[in-house]
Amino acid sequence: MTFLILGSLTVRNAKHETIHIQRLKHRQLLVTLLLRANTPTSIEHLMESLWGGAPPPSAERNIKTYVHTLRKLLSPDDLRSTPIETQADGYLIAVEPEDLDLLAFQDRVRQGRQASRARDLNTAYHCFEQALGLWRGEALLNSRGSRSLDDAAAHLSAEHLASLEELSEIRLSLGRYAEAASGLRAAALANPTHERLWAQLMLSLYGAGDRAAALRAYQRFRKVVAEETGLEPCQPIQDLHQRILASGSVFDLRLPAKSIHLVEAAPCDPIPRQLPRDPADFVGRGEELVQLRSLLSPPNGRLPHHVVAITGPPGSGKSTLAVRTAHLVRDRFPGGQLYANLHGATPGIRRLEPLEVLGRFLRALGVAPHTVPADVDEAAALWRSLLDGRDVLVVLDDVVDLAQVRPLLSVPKGSTILLTSRQTFALVDNCVHVRISRMSQTEATIMLARLAGAERVARDVRATTRLVGLCGNLPLAVGIAGARLANRPQWEVADLVERLEDERRRLHELEAGDLAVSSSLAVSYDLFLGGAHPLDRTAAHALCALGVLQVPDVTSHVIGALLDVPVDMAERAMERLVDGHLAEVDETGRYRLHDLIRLFAGEQAVRQQTQEVRSATLDRALSSYVATTRLAVKLSGYRRPAPTEVDLSADPAPLTSGDEAREWLEQELANLLSAASQAMAAPEERTARLGAALALSLFWHLQRSGLPSRLLAINRQVLDIGQRLGDRNIQAYAHGYMSMALCVTGHREEALAHVLEELALFRELSDLHGEQIALGSLGEIHLVLGHYEEAIGYAEAQRKVAKTIGHRPGEHYAATTIGAARHKLRQFDQALKVLGDALAQTREDGNLYQETAVHEKLGDIHLDLGDPASARICYETALTCAHVAKLSIAEPYMLLGLARSSRLLGEFDQAAAYLARSVATARATGTEELKNGLAEEEAVLAAHGRPITALTGS
């Protein structure tokens, strides 16, 4: 089926017959879905597109009716094959890029821009030609009528115009002057004050040999500009006019030198600029800087080195040198600069995983958050594809080891990885090491003089030389020494030398994470604390507050909660800290403290605030995290989190859509886990309860994301807190959540013990909802253990309780377990009937989570019945459901089923490919229970000459 919206809405079926959609509201709804193809569209957004700000009371009911009508129009023979899918809070239309002209247009434009960056102008020309050839008139021509759709049409028109300008630049560069003029005339007339279009038209007319027409074009443009603005044309166009007047022939006039640069900076092709601030007070490292610049920006137009690693001991200034170098060579990388701190050696902060770093970088390069692959190998492949044709500098700071960055290192020619680490990277191909340790005597002395004062340092050269030696010429130690001198004007350099000469005291005197750091930072902090402006004092309080909360980074919303002030004031306070070099801002609204400053902030919090004040500060941040997590879980379509008795004192962050909610959860996950763990370790009951509430609220996101090890770790803490507080509700959910994680990792007997505890606790509490959850888990575990009659018994009990309380998902879950158990008992007819009924019910209720499981179980039955073709259809459908429902943890099961069914159909290469993907996703999600099944299938394929070892690295 083909959808065309770059003009009037046109829909054609597989036979290329036009499907007529008569009613405007139906067209508007379909166009709204197509504008967000393959992305869920909320009911609220659909209402805005159809009725603006005044929807009728029956709007939601009308939308359901419109969707049903569209489904019948698009798929009259089989409504189940319709591309319009029901989502938790709206609808989604699934289309391939070649089946929607908008996606095809955007893809061709992206390819054209990549070719332009690579200076492959002929390829770029053809790509832009194909892109613009997809347009049949004004976008959405027969579907407008609301402000939302009118704005969308205007945005598409702007994209069309930008692409035309880029194609015109390429035509001019290729000398296709007449062709460029032909394409520009109508656009220039339609945009009479658009300077770039008219400049291109003048150039193309002149290049085509029509000098008089070029001059007339200028006069026409000048007249319109003067009439509408009272001004003359901009200076570049005036200069172009004069050059045309003065030129004797077309060969005397050349295009502007940056004509192709205009294509590189196209608005739809983001160029990231993520480097932290250039260290203005950088001292020394002259030899290293020369070496690094020659590697990253070599002379004579040679390509930069593939990977450059700055390695050395703690305190040697690796990070500062990397950032300074990156700023010096940034002009060599017009495709942008990416930066990430991987927290490899950051005390108390979880190091970043490769997939997290890839996700951040892919989003920075323009990949929509919901399309970032959940598999590290797929993400790495997309990463390489997006870098192809760009010249990008990637700075990976504080890398713990090669495994942490291996997926990111294979970048195309022209791009470079610059990393810092305490480890060597001898196993990386084409990696140059720049090892740093001590500064030179001169460099260290200059650094000390800048901190302590040049006059004081010069008064005793001998003592200064000795002090630098005692500091080991390490930048961190020299900096601490200089700060101590700066804070003690009565000291001479020799006084500090005397202290450091005592080896028993030296490490204490130069301690990098305690008193010395506090002394060096106290000057700036005291300036804020004693400042005359209230904002300065708020900034000082913000620093103390950040010392209470142990997370990698924070947003203004969290700072506002910590301080109990409006978000805008919190942001202004943090910006003051950034200006004073006490905080760093990595992206808009996200702040972090340097490791040593974090310790200093914690020290100040303990010194200046009572335990009661610190607890209240932490509780406000936790309340904000819990409230926002619960909202994000709801918007993401996850199951409702476990209920906990805790009052929240903060409002959630303003999340409005499922995509935004899932992105927030992904970005904040490290912070949320750190905050929950910190809270549950606190002695205060309210703080501990908030930590447990936060951990429990995260369960379904962690579970569906395939993170069982984190689930186990955090829920062990939850269980401890429940037992400590004597809270049976918390204990019950912790037992249940631990059992689910243990099942995924293959520890079923241990999981069974936890579920039995869960069931007993829920029965003590007379909690029927919790009881049916536990019964369902017992049924599932006994099914996996091969206790099929017991599995049916528990599932029947779950179904009875779920039906009593009106909980349809529980009934679906129970039916799935019963069907699977009947299958294992070789009762195929009963199994098919139970699962068929379950499938109808899950579809009726829109329960994609359970529909995925039903399709998988049906596939298993068809395999045992000797029908691999039907089995493959079931697994394919299950995999599609899993993708839509964001069920990463379910994917390896479906892929294994596809491998088996493909093998039985004689498609051994396809089977091997599916199995390789299953192995990779099982590893990524920690799914240990598939280990034996994967090994068996691999052995069978190997016997048929299709080993997958080379594909999986196993």
PDB file of N, CA and C in Angstrom, residues 223-290:
ATOM      1  N   LYS A 223      13.340  46.146  -5.853  1.00  0.00           N
ATOM      2  CA  LYS A 223      12.110  46.940  -5.778  1.00  0.00           C
ATOM      3  C   LYS A 223      11.174  46.379  -4.707  1.00  0.00           C
ATOM      4  N   VAL A 224      11.010  45.043  -4.683  1.00  0.00           N
ATOM      5  CA  VAL A 224      10.109  44.432  -3.698  1.00  0.00           C
ATOM      6  C   VAL A 224      10.632  44.657  -2.282  1.00  0.00           C
ATOM      7  N   VAL A 225      11.920  44.490  -2.090  1.00  0.00           N
ATOM      8  CA  VAL A 225      12.501  44.684  -0.755  1.00  0.00           C
ATOM      9  C   VAL A 225      12.308  46.123  -0.293  1.00  0.00           C
ATOM     10  N   ALA A 226      12.538  47.051  -1.192  1.00  0.00           N
ATOM     11  CA  ALA A 226      12.381  48.468  -0.831  1.00  0.00           C
ATOM     12  C   ALA A 226      10.920  48.783  -0.492  1.00  0.00           C
ATOM     13  N   GLU A 227       9.980  48.226  -1.279  1.00  0.00           N
ATOM     14  CA  GLU A 227       8.568  48.511  -1.030  1.00  0.00           C
ATOM     15  C   GLU A 227       8.092  47.913   0.293  1.00  0.00           C
ATOM     16  N   GLU A 228       8.595  46.725   0.633  1.00  0.00           N
ATOM     17  CA  GLU A 228       8.086  46.046   1.824  1.00  0.00           C
ATOM     18  C   GLU A 228       8.838  46.400   3.096  1.00  0.00           C
ATOM     19  N   THR A 229      10.107  46.776   2.970  1.00  0.00           N
ATOM     20  CA  THR A 229      10.897  47.037   4.174  1.00  0.00           C
ATOM     21  C   THR A 229      11.490  48.428   4.218  1.00  0.00           C
ATOM     22  N   GLY A 230      11.536  49.113   3.070  1.00  0.00           N
ATOM     23  CA  GLY A 230      12.183  50.416   3.032  1.00  0.00           C
ATOM     24  C   GLY A 230      13.692  50.330   3.073  1.00  0.00           C
ATOM     25  N   LEU A 231      14.244  49.117   2.863  1.00  0.00           N
ATOM     26  CA  LEU A 231      15.687  48.917   2.940  1.00  0.00           C
ATOM     27  C   LEU A 231      16.227  48.485   1.583  1.00  0.00           C
ATOM     28  N   GLU A 232      17.549  48.529   1.479  1.00  0.00           N
ATOM     29  CA  GLU A 232      18.238  48.004   0.310  1.00  0.00           C
ATOM     30  C   GLU A 232      18.490  46.511   0.513  1.00  0.00           C
ATOM     31  N   PRO A 233      18.706  45.733  -0.554  1.00  0.00           N
ATOM     32  CA  PRO A 233      19.074  44.322  -0.385  1.00  0.00           C
ATOM     33  C   PRO A 233      20.340  44.181   0.462  1.00  0.00           C
ATOM     34  N   CYS A 234      20.524  42.986   1.013  1.00  0.00           N
ATOM     35  CA  CYS A 234      21.701  42.770   1.859  1.00  0.00           C
ATOM     36  C   CYS A 234      22.976  42.957   1.037  1.00  0.00           C
ATOM     37  N   GLN A 235      24.067  43.204   1.751  1.00  0.00           N
ATOM     38  CA  GLN A 235      25.317  43.546   1.084  1.00  0.00           C
ATOM     39  C   GLN A 235      25.825  42.449   0.148  1.00  0.00           C
ATOM     40  N   PRO A 236      25.745  41.154   0.524  1.00  0.00           N
ATOM     41  CA  PRO A 236      26.233  40.120  -0.413  1.00  0.00           C
ATOM     42  C   PRO A 236      25.522  40.149  -1.766  1.00  0.00           C
ATOM     43  N   ILE A 237      24.197  40.421  -1.784  1.00  0.00           N
ATOM     44  CA  ILE A 237      23.486  40.463  -3.063  1.00  0.00           C
ATOM     45  C   ILE A 237      23.863  41.724  -3.838  1.00  0.00           C
ATOM     46  N   GLN A 238      24.042  42.816  -3.131  1.00  0.00           N
ATOM     47  CA  GLN A 238      24.517  44.024  -3.813  1.00  0.00           C
ATOM     48  C   GLN A 238      25.891  43.767  -4.437  1.00  0.00           C
ATOM     49  N   ASP A 239      26.757  43.097  -3.688  1.00  0.00           N
ATOM     50  CA  ASP A 239      28.089  42.791  -4.230  1.00  0.00           C
ATOM     51  C   ASP A 239      27.985  41.877  -5.447  1.00  0.00           C
ATOM     52  N   LEU A 240      27.071  40.893  -5.372  1.00  0.00           N
ATOM     53  CA  LEU A 240      26.875  39.998  -6.517  1.00  0.00           C
ATOM     54  C   LEU A 240      26.403  40.790  -7.736  1.00  0.00           C
ATOM     55  N   HIS A 241      25.501  41.737  -7.516  1.00  0.00           N
ATOM     56  CA  HIS A 241      25.021  42.589  -8.620  1.00  0.00           C
ATOM     57  C   HIS A 241      26.174  43.352  -9.266  1.00  0.00           C
ATOM     58  N   GLN A 242      27.037  43.899  -8.431  1.00  0.00           N
ATOM     59  CA  GLN A 242      28.171  44.645  -8.958  1.00  0.00           C
ATOM     60  C   GLN A 242      29.135  43.732  -9.718  1.00  0.00           C
ATOM     61  N   ARG A 243      29.302  42.514  -9.244  1.00  0.00           N
ATOM     62  CA  ARG A 243      30.201  41.586  -9.933  1.00  0.00           C
ATOM     63  C   ARG A 243      29.639  41.211 -11.303  1.00  0.00           C
ATOM     64  N   ILE A 244      28.315  41.041 -11.381  1.00  0.00           N
ATOM     65  CA  ILE A 244      27.701  40.740 -12.674  1.00  0.00           C
ATOM     66  C   ILE A 244      27.866  41.918 -13.629  1.00  0.00           C
ATOM     67  N   LEU A 245      27.687  43.132 -13.119  1.00  0.00           N
ATOM     68  CA  LEU A 245      27.873  44.320 -13.953  1.00  0.00           C
ATOM     69  C   LEU A 245      29.303  44.407 -14.467  1.00  0.00           C
ATOM     70  N   ALA A 246      30.256  44.058 -13.606  1.00  0.00           N
ATOM     71  CA  ALA A 246      31.663  44.241 -13.964  1.00  0.00           C
ATOM     72  C   ALA A 246      32.239  43.075 -14.746  1.00  0.00           C
ATOM     73  N   SER A 247      31.591  41.920 -14.725  1.00  0.00           N
ATOM     74  CA  SER A 247      32.153  40.739 -15.370  1.00  0.00           C
ATOM     75  C   SER A 247      31.957  40.814 -16.873  1.00  0.00           C
ATOM     76  N   GLY A 248      32.983  40.395 -17.579  1.00  0.00           N
ATOM     77  CA  GLY A 248      32.887  40.418 -19.032  1.00  0.00           C
ATOM     78  C   GLY A 248      32.286  39.159 -19.594  1.00  0.00           C
ATOM     79  N   SER A 249      32.432  38.040 -18.878  1.00  0.00           N
ATOM     80  CA  SER A 249      31.869  36.776 -19.358  1.00  0.00           C
ATOM     81  C   SER A 249      31.520  35.909 -18.158  1.00  0.00           C
ATOM     82  N   VAL A 250      30.813  34.835 -18.412  1.00  0.00           N
ATOM     83  CA  VAL A 250      30.404  33.955 -17.320  1.00  0.00           C
ATOM     84  C   VAL A 250      31.602  33.372 -16.592  1.00  0.00           C
ATOM     85  N   PHE A 251      32.732  33.223 -17.297  1.00  0.00           N
ATOM     86  CA  PHE A 251      33.891  32.605 -16.671  1.00  0.00           C
ATOM     87  C   PHE A 251      34.620  33.558 -15.729  1.00  0.00           C
ATOM     88  N   ASP A 252      34.239  34.826 -15.769  1.00  0.00           N
ATOM     89  CA  ASP A 252      34.833  35.775 -14.837  1.00  0.00           C
ATOM     90  C   ASP A 252      34.155  35.740 -13.479  1.00  0.00           C
ATOM     91  N   LEU A 253      33.022  35.082 -13.392  1.00  0.00           N
ATOM     92  CA  LEU A 253      32.250  35.072 -12.155  1.00  0.00           C
ATOM     93  C   LEU A 253      32.290  33.664 -11.566  1.00  0.00           C
ATOM     94  N   ARG A 254      32.650  33.566 -10.329  1.00  0.00           N
ATOM     95  CA  ARG A 254      32.729  32.258  -9.676  1.00  0.00           C
ATOM     96  C   ARG A 254      31.731  32.188  -8.520  1.00  0.00           C
ATOM     97  N   LEU A 255      31.334  30.970  -8.214  1.00  0.00           N
ATOM     98  CA  LEU A 255      30.414  30.783  -7.093  1.00  0.00           C
ATOM     99  C   LEU A 255      31.090  31.176  -5.790  1.00  0.00           C
ATOM    100  N   PRO A 256      30.298  31.565  -4.761  1.00  0.00           N
ATOM    101  CA  PRO A 256      30.878  31.819  -3.445  1.00  0.00           C
ATOM    102  C   PRO A 256      31.584  30.575  -2.931  1.00  0.00           C
ATOM    103  N   ALA A 257      32.676  30.793  -2.213  1.00  0.00           N
ATOM    104  CA  ALA A 257      33.494  29.670  -1.773  1.00  0.00           C
ATOM    105  C   ALA A 257      32.746  28.714  -0.856  1.00  0.00           C
ATOM    106  N   LYS A 258      31.691  29.206  -0.163  1.00  0.00           N
ATOM    107  CA  LYS A 258      30.994  28.380   0.810  1.00  0.00           C
ATOM    108  C   LYS A 258      29.682  27.834   0.277  1.00  0.00           C
ATOM    109  N   SER A 259      29.547  27.736  -1.021  1.00  0.00           N
ATOM    110  CA  SER A 259      28.265  27.309  -1.560  1.00  0.00           C
ATOM    111  C   SER A 259      27.882  25.908  -1.084  1.00  0.00           C
ATOM    112  N   ILE A 260      28.850  25.018  -1.035  1.00  0.00           N
ATOM    113  CA  ILE A 260      28.523  23.675  -0.602  1.00  0.00           C
ATOM    114  C   ILE A 260      28.348  23.624   0.910  1.00  0.00           C
ATOM    115  N   HIS A 261      28.973  24.523   1.628  1.00  0.00           N
ATOM    116  CA  HIS A 261      28.807  24.553   3.083  1.00  0.00           C
ATOM    117  C   HIS A 261      27.351  24.771   3.458  1.00  0.00           C
ATOM    118  N   LEU A 262      26.608  25.445   2.596  1.00  0.00           N
ATOM    119  CA  LEU A 262      25.195  25.674   2.871  1.00  0.00           C
ATOM    120  C   LEU A 262      24.448  24.354   2.936  1.00  0.00           C
ATOM    121  N   VAL A 263      24.867  23.407   2.151  1.00  0.00           N
ATOM    122  CA  VAL A 263      24.234  22.099   2.185  1.00  0.00           C
ATOM    123  C   VAL A 263      24.605  21.370   3.471  1.00  0.00           C
ATOM    124  N   GLU A 264      25.846  21.510   3.917  1.00  0.00           N
ATOM    125  CA  GLU A 264      26.287  20.815   5.113  1.00  0.00           C
ATOM    126  C   GLU A 264      25.530  21.282   6.350  1.00  0.00           C
ATOM    127  N   ALA A 265      25.144  22.504   6.367  1.00  0.00           N
ATOM    128  CA  ALA A 265      24.498  23.063   7.543  1.00  0.00           C
ATOM    129  C   ALA A 265      22.984  23.034   7.435  1.00  0.00           C
ATOM    130  N   ALA A 266      22.458  22.134   6.643  1.00  0.00           N
ATOM    131  CA  ALA A 266      21.010  22.061   6.449  1.00  0.00           C
ATOM    132  C   ALA A 266      20.306  21.809   7.772  1.00  0.00           C
ATOM    133  N   PRO A 267      19.129  22.415   7.983  1.00  0.00           N
ATOM    134  CA  PRO A 267      18.482  22.358   9.281  1.00  0.00           C
ATOM    135  C   PRO A 267      18.060  20.975   9.716  1.00  0.00           C
ATOM    136  N   CYS A 268      17.816  20.066   8.772  1.00  0.00           N
ATOM    137  CA  CYS A 268      17.351  18.742   9.154  1.00  0.00           C
ATOM    138  C   CYS A 268      18.500  17.780   9.405  1.00  0.00           C
ATOM    139  N   ASP A 269      19.730  18.237   9.335  1.00  0.00           N
ATOM    140  CA  ASP A 269      20.899  17.389   9.484  1.00  0.00           C
ATOM    141  C   ASP A 269      21.744  17.953  10.615  1.00  0.00           C
ATOM    142  N   PRO A 270      21.437  17.633  11.882  1.00  0.00           N
ATOM    143  CA  PRO A 270      22.056  18.319  13.009  1.00  0.00           C
ATOM    144  C   PRO A 270      23.557  18.120  13.065  1.00  0.00           C
ATOM    145  N   ILE A 271      24.244  19.181  13.450  1.00  0.00           N
ATOM    146  CA  ILE A 271      25.688  19.149  13.636  1.00  0.00           C
ATOM    147  C   ILE A 271      25.947  19.347  15.121  1.00  0.00           C
ATOM    148  N   PRO A 272      26.278  18.287  15.858  1.00  0.00           N
ATOM    149  CA  PRO A 272      26.435  18.407  17.311  1.00  0.00           C
ATOM    150  C   PRO A 272      27.666  19.217  17.686  1.00  0.00           C
ATOM    151  N   ARG A 273      27.547  20.017  18.735  1.00  0.00           N
ATOM    152  CA  ARG A 273      28.664  20.789  19.286  1.00  0.00           C
ATOM    153  C   ARG A 273      28.669  20.545  20.796  1.00  0.00           C
ATOM    154  N   GLN A 274      29.171  19.405  21.213  1.00  0.00           N
ATOM    155  CA  GLN A 274      28.999  18.962  22.590  1.00  0.00           C
ATOM    156  C   GLN A 274      30.205  19.167  23.480  1.00  0.00           C
ATOM    157  N   LEU A 275      31.255  19.766  22.973  1.00  0.00           N
ATOM    158  CA  LEU A 275      32.455  19.894  23.800  1.00  0.00           C
ATOM    159  C   LEU A 275      32.180  20.749  25.030  1.00  0.00           C
ATOM    160  N   PRO A 276      32.712  20.347  26.186  1.00  0.00           N
ATOM    161  CA  PRO A 276      32.649  21.234  27.344  1.00  0.00           C
ATOM    162  C   PRO A 276      33.429  22.517  27.065  1.00  0.00           C
ATOM    163  N   ARG A 277      33.285  23.471  27.953  1.00  0.00           N
ATOM    164  CA  ARG A 277      33.945  24.768  27.779  1.00  0.00           C
ATOM    165  C   ARG A 277      35.459  24.619  27.650  1.00  0.00           C
ATOM    166  N   ASP A 278      36.044  25.386  26.768  1.00  0.00           N
ATOM    167  CA  ASP A 278      37.493  25.387  26.562  1.00  0.00           C
ATOM    168  C   ASP A 278      38.171  25.890  27.835  1.00  0.00           C
ATOM    169  N   PRO A 279      39.096  25.109  28.422  1.00  0.00           N
ATOM    170  CA  PRO A 279      39.762  25.549  29.656  1.00  0.00           C
ATOM    171  C   PRO A 279      40.662  26.755  29.396  1.00  0.00           C
ATOM    172  N   ALA A 280      40.176  27.922  29.754  1.00  0.00           N
ATOM    173  CA  ALA A 280      40.893  29.165  29.431  1.00  0.00           C
ATOM    174  C   ALA A 280      42.222  29.290  30.169  1.00  0.00           C
ATOM    175  N   ASP A 281      42.319  28.677  31.372  1.00  0.00           N
ATOM    176  CA  ASP A 281      43.547  28.810  32.161  1.00  0.00           C
ATOM    177  C   ASP A 281      44.493  27.626  31.960  1.00  0.00           C
ATOM    178  N   PHE A 282      44.366  26.943  30.815  1.00  0.00           N
ATOM    179  CA  PHE A 282      45.203  25.773  30.533  1.00  0.00           C
ATOM    180  C   PHE A 282      46.675  26.175  30.486  1.00  0.00           C
ATOM    181  N   VAL A 283      47.499  25.358  31.126  1.00  0.00           N
ATOM    182  CA  VAL A 283      48.933  25.645  31.204  1.00  0.00           C
ATOM    183  C   VAL A 283      49.709  24.430  30.732  1.00  0.00           C
ATOM    184  N   GLY A 284      50.726  24.666  29.911  1.00  0.00           N
ATOM    185  CA  GLY A 284      51.693  23.638  29.582  1.00  0.00           C
ATOM    186  C   GLY A 284      51.215  22.616  28.578  1.00  0.00           C
ATOM    187  N   ARG A 285      51.836  21.426  28.661  1.00  0.00           N
ATOM    188  CA  ARG A 285      51.574  20.301  27.761  1.00  0.00           C
ATOM    189  C   ARG A 285      51.850  20.687  26.307  1.00  0.00           C
ATOM    190  N   GLY A 286      52.873  21.516  26.111  1.00  0.00           N
ATOM    191  CA  GLY A 286      53.175  21.989  24.761  1.00  0.00           C
ATOM    192  C   GLY A 286      53.514  20.865  23.802  1.00  0.00           C
ATOM    193  N   GLU A 287      54.394  19.946  24.210  1.00  0.00           N
ATOM    194  CA  GLU A 287      54.786  18.850  23.327  1.00  0.00           C
ATOM    195  C   GLU A 287      53.599  17.945  23.007  1.00  0.00           C
ATOM    196  N   GLU A 288      52.808  17.638  24.034  1.00  0.00           N
ATOM    197  CA  GLU A 288      51.648  16.778  23.812  1.00  0.00           C
ATOM    198  C   GLU A 288      50.639  17.438  22.878  1.00  0.00           C
ATOM    199  N   LEU A 289      50.426  18.751  23.036  1.00  0.00           N
ATOM    200  CA  LEU A 289      49.494  19.461  22.163  1.00  0.00           C
ATOM    201  C   LEU A 289      49.956  19.433  20.711  1.00  0.00           C
ATOM    202  N   VAL A 290      51.244  19.607  20.495  1.00  0.00           N
ATOM    203  CA  VAL A 290      51.772  19.555  19.125  1.00  0.00           C
ATOM    204  C   VAL A 290      51.546  18.172  18.534  1.00  0.00           C
TER     205      VAL A 290
END
